[in-house]
mmCIF file of N, CA, C and O in Angstrom:
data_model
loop_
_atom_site.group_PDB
_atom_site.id
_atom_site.type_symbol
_atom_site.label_atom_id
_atom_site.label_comp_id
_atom_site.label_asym_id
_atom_site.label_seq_id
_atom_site.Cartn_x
_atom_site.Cartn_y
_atom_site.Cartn_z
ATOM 1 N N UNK A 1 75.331 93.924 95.951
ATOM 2 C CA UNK A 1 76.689 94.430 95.890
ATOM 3 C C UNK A 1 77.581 93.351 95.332
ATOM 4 O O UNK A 1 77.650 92.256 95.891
ATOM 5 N N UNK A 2 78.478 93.721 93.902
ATOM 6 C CA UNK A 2 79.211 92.893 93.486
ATOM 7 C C UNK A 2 80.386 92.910 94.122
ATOM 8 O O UNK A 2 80.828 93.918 94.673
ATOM 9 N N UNK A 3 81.115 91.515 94.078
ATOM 10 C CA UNK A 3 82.095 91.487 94.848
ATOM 11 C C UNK A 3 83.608 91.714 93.768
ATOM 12 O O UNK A 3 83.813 90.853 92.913
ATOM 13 N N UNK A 4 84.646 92.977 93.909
ATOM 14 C CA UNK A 4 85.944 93.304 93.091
ATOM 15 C C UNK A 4 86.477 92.054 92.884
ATOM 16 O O UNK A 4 86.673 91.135 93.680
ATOM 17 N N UNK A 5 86.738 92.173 91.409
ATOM 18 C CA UNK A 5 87.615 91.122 91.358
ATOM 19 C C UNK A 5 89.083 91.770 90.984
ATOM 20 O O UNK A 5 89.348 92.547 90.066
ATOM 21 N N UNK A 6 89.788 91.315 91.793
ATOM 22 C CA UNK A 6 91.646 91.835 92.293
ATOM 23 C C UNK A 6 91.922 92.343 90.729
ATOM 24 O O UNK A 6 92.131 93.550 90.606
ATOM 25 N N UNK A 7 91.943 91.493 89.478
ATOM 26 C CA UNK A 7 92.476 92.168 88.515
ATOM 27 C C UNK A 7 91.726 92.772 87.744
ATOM 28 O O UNK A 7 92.071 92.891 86.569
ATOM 29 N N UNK A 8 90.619 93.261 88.153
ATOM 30 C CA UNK A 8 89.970 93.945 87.340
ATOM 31 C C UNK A 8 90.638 95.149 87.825
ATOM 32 O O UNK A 8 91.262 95.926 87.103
ATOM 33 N N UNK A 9 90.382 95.329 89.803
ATOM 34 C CA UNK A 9 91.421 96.753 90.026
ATOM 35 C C UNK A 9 92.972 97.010 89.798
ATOM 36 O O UNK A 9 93.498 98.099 90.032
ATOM 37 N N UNK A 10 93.459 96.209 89.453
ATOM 38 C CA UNK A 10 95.119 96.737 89.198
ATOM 39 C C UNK A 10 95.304 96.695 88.228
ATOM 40 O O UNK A 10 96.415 96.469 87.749
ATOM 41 N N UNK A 11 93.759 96.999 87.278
ATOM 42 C CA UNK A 11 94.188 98.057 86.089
ATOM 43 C C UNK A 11 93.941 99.579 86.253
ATOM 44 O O UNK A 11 94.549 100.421 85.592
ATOM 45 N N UNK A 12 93.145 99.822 87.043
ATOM 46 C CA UNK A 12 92.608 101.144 87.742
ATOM 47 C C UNK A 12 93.678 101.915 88.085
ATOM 48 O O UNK A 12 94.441 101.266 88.800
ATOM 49 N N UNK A 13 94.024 102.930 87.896
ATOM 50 C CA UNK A 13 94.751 103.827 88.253
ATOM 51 C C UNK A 13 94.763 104.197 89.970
ATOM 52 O O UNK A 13 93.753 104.070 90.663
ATOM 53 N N UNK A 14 95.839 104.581 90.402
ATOM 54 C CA UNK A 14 95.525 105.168 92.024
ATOM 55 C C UNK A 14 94.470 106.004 92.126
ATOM 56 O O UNK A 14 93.512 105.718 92.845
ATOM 57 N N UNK A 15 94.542 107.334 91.287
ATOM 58 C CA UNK A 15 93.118 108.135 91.561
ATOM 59 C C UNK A 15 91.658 107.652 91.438
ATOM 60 O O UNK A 15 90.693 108.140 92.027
ATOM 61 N N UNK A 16 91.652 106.758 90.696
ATOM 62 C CA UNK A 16 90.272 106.060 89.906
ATOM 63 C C UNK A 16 90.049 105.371 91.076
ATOM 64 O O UNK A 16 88.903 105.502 91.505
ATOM 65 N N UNK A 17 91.168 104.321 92.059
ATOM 66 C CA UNK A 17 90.872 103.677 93.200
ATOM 67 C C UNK A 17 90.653 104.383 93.874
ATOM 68 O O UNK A 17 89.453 104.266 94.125
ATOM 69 N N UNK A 18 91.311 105.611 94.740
ATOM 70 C CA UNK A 18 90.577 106.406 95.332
ATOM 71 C C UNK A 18 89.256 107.009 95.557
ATOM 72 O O UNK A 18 88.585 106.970 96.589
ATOM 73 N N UNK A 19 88.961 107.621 94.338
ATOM 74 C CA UNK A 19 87.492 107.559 93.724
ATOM 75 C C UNK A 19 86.777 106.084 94.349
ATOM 76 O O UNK A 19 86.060 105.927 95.337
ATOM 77 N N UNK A 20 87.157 105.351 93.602
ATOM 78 C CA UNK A 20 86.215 104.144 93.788
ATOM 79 C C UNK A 20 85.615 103.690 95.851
ATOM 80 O O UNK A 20 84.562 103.288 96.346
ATOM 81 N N UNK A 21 87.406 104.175 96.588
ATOM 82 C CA UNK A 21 87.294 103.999 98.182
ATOM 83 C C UNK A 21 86.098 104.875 98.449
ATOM 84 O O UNK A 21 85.084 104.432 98.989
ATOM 85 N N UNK A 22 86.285 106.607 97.913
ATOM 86 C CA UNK A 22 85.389 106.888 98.648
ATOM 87 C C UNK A 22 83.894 106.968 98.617
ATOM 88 O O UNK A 22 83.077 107.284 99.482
ATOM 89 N N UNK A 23 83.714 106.420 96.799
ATOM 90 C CA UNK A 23 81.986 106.308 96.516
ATOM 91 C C UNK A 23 81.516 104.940 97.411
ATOM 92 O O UNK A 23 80.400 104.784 97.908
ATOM 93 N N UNK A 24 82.645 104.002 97.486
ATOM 94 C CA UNK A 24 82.386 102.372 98.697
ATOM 95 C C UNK A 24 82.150 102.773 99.996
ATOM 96 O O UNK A 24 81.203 102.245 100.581
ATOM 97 N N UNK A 25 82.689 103.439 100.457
ATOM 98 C CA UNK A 25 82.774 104.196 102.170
ATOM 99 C C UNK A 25 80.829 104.434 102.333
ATOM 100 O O UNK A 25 79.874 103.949 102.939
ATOM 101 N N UNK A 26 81.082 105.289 101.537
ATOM 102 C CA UNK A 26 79.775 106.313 101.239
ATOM 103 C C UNK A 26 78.443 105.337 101.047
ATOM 104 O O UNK A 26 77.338 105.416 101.584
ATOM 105 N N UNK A 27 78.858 104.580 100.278
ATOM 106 C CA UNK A 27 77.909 103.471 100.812
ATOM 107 C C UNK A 27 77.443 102.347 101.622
ATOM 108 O O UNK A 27 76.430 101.658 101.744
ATOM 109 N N UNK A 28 78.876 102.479 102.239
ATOM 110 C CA UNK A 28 78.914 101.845 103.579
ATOM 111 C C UNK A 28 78.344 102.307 104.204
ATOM 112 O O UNK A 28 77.445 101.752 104.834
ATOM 113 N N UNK A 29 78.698 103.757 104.298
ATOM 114 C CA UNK A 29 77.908 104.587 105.810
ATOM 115 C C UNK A 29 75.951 104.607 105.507
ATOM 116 O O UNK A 29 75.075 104.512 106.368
ATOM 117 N N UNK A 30 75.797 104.750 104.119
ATOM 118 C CA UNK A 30 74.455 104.644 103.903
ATOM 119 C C UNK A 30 73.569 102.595 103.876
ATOM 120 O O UNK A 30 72.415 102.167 103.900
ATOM 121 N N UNK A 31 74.767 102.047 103.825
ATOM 122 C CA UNK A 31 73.983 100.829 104.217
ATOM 123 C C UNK A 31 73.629 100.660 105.121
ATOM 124 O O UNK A 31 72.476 100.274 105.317
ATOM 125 N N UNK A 32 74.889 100.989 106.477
ATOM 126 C CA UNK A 32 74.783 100.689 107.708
ATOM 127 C C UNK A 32 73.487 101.347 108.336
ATOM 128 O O UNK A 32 72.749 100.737 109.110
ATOM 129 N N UNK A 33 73.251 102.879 107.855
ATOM 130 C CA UNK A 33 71.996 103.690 108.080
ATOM 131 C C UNK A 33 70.373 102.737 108.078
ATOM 132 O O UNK A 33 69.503 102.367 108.866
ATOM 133 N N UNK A 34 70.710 102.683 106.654
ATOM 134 C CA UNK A 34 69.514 101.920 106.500
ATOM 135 C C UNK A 34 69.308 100.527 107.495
ATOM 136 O O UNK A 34 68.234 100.152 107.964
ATOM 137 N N UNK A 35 70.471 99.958 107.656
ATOM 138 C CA UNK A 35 70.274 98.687 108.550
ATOM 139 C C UNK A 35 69.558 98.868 109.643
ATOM 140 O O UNK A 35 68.557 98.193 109.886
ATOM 141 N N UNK A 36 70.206 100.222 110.753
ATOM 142 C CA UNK A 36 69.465 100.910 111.683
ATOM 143 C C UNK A 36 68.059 101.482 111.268
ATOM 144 O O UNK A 36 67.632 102.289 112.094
ATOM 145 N N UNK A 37 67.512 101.334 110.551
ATOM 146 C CA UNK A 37 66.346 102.358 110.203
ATOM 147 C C UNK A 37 65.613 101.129 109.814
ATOM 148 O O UNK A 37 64.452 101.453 109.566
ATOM 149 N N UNK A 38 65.818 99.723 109.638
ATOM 150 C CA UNK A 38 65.310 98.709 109.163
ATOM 151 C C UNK A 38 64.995 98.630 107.623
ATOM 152 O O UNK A 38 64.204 97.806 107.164
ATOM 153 N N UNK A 39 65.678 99.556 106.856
ATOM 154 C CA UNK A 39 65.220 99.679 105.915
ATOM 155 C C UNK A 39 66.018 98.437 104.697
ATOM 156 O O UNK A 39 65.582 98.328 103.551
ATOM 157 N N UNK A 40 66.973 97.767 105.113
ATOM 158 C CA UNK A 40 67.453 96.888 104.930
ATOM 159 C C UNK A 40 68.185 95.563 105.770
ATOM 160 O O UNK A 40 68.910 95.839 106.726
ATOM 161 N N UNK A 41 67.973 94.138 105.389
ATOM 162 C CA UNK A 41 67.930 93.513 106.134
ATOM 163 C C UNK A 41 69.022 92.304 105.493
ATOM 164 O O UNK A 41 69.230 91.140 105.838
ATOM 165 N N UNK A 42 69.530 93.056 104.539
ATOM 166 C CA UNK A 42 70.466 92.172 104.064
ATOM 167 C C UNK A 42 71.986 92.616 104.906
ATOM 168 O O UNK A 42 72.364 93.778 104.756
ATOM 169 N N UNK A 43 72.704 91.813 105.650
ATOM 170 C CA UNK A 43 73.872 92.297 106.634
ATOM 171 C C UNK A 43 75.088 91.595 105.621
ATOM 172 O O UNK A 43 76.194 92.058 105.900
ATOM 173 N N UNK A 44 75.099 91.181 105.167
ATOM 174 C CA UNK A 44 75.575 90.137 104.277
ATOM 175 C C UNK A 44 76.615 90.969 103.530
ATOM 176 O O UNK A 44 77.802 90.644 103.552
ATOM 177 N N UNK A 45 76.094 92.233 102.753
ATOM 178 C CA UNK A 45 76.432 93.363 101.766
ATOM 179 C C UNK A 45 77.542 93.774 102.844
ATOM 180 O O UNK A 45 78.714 93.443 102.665
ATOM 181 N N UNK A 46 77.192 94.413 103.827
ATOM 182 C CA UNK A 46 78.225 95.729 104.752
ATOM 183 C C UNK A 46 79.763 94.487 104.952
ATOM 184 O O UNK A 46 80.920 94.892 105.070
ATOM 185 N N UNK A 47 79.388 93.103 104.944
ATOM 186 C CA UNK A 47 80.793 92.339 104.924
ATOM 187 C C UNK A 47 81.769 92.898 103.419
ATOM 188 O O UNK A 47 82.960 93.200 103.498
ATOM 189 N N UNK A 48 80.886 92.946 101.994
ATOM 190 C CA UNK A 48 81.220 92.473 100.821
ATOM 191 C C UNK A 48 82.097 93.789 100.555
ATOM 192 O O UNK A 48 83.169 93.864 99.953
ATOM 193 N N UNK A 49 81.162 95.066 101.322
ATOM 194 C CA UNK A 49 81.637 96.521 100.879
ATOM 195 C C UNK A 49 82.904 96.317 102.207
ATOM 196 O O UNK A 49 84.048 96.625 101.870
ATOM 197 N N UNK A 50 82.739 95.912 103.382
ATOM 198 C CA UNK A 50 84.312 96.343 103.777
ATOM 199 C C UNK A 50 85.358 95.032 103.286
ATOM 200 O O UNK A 50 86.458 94.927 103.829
ATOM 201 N N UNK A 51 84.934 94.084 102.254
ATOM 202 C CA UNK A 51 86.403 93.636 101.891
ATOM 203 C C UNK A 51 86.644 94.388 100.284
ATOM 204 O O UNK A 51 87.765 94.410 99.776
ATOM 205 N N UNK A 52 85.796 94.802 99.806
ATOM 206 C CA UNK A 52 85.957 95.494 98.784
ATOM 207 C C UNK A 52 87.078 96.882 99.425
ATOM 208 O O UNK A 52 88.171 96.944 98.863
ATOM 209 N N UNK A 53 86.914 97.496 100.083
ATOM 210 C CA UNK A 53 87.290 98.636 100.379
ATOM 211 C C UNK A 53 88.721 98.206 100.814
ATOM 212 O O UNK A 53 89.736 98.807 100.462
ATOM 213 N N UNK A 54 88.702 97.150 101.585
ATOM 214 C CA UNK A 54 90.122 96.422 102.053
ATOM 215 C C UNK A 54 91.014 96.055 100.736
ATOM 216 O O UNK A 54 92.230 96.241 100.752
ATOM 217 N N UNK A 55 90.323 95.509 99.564
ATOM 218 C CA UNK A 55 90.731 95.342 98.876
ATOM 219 C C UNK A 55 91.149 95.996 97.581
ATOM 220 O O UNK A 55 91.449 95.390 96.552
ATOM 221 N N UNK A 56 91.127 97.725 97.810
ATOM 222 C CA UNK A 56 91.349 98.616 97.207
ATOM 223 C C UNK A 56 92.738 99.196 97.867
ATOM 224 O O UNK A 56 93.912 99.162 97.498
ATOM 225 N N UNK A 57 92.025 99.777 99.082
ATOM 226 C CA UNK A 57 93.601 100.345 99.653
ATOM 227 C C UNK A 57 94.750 99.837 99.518
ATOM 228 O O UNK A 57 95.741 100.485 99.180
ATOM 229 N N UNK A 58 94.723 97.788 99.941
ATOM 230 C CA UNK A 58 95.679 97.340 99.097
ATOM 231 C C UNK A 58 96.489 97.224 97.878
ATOM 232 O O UNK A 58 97.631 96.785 97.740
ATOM 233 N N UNK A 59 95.642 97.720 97.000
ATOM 234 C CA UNK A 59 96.164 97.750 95.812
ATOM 235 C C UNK A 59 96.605 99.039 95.671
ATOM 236 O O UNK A 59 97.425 99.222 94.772
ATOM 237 N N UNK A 60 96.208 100.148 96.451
ATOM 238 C CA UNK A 60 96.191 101.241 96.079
ATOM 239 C C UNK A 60 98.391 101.240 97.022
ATOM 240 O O UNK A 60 99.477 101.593 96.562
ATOM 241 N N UNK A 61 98.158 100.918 97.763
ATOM 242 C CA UNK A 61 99.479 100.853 98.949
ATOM 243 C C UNK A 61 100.491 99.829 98.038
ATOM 244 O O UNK A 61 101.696 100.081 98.067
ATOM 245 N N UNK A 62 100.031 98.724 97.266
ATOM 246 C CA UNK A 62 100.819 98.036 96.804
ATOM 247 C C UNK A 62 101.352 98.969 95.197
ATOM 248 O O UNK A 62 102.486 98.867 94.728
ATOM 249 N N UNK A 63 100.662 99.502 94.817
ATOM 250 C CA UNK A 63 101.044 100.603 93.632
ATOM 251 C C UNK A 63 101.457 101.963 93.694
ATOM 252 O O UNK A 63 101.552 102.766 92.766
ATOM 253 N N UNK A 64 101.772 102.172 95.324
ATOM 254 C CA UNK A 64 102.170 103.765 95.417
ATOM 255 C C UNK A 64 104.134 102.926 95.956
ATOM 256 O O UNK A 64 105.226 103.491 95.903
ATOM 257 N N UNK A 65 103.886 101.847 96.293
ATOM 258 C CA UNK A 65 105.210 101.344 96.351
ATOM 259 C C UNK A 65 105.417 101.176 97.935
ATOM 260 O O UNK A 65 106.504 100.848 98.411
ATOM 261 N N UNK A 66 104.199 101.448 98.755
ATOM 262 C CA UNK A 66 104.401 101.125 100.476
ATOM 263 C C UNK A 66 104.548 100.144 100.963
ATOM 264 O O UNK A 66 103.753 99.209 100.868
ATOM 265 N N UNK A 67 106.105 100.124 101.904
ATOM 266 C CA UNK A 67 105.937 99.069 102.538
ATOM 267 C C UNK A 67 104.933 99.101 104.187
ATOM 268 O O UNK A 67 104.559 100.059 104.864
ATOM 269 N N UNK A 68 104.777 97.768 104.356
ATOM 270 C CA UNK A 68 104.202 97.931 105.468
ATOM 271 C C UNK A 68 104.904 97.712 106.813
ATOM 272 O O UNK A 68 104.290 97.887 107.866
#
């Protein structure tokens, strides 16, 4: 799992990030699976995909104009 680099996404459009949150999620939930199933043993990844994902919504919240 490659790790986002910030300006590659804030050229991405909001929908395209969206898109992008929920194909990341989706593989979150299927990494974590496999972790339980032993079918992977790398734990390393499920860190990379939730700062990736952290690091979408942000951009996505910082381009819809939300404050926090």
């Amino acid at each position: 799992m490659k790790d986002q680099k910030v300006a590659e996404l804030r050229e991405k459009s909001v929908p395209e990030l969206e898109e992008m949150v929920r194909q990341e999620r989706a593989a979150l939930y299927k990494a974590r699976r496999d972790l339980v199933f032993r079918k992977i043993t790398d734990t390393a990844s499920l860190k990379v995909r939730r700062h990736n994902i952290a690091r979408m919504l942000g951009i996505i919240t910082e381009k819809k104009g939300g404050n926090a």
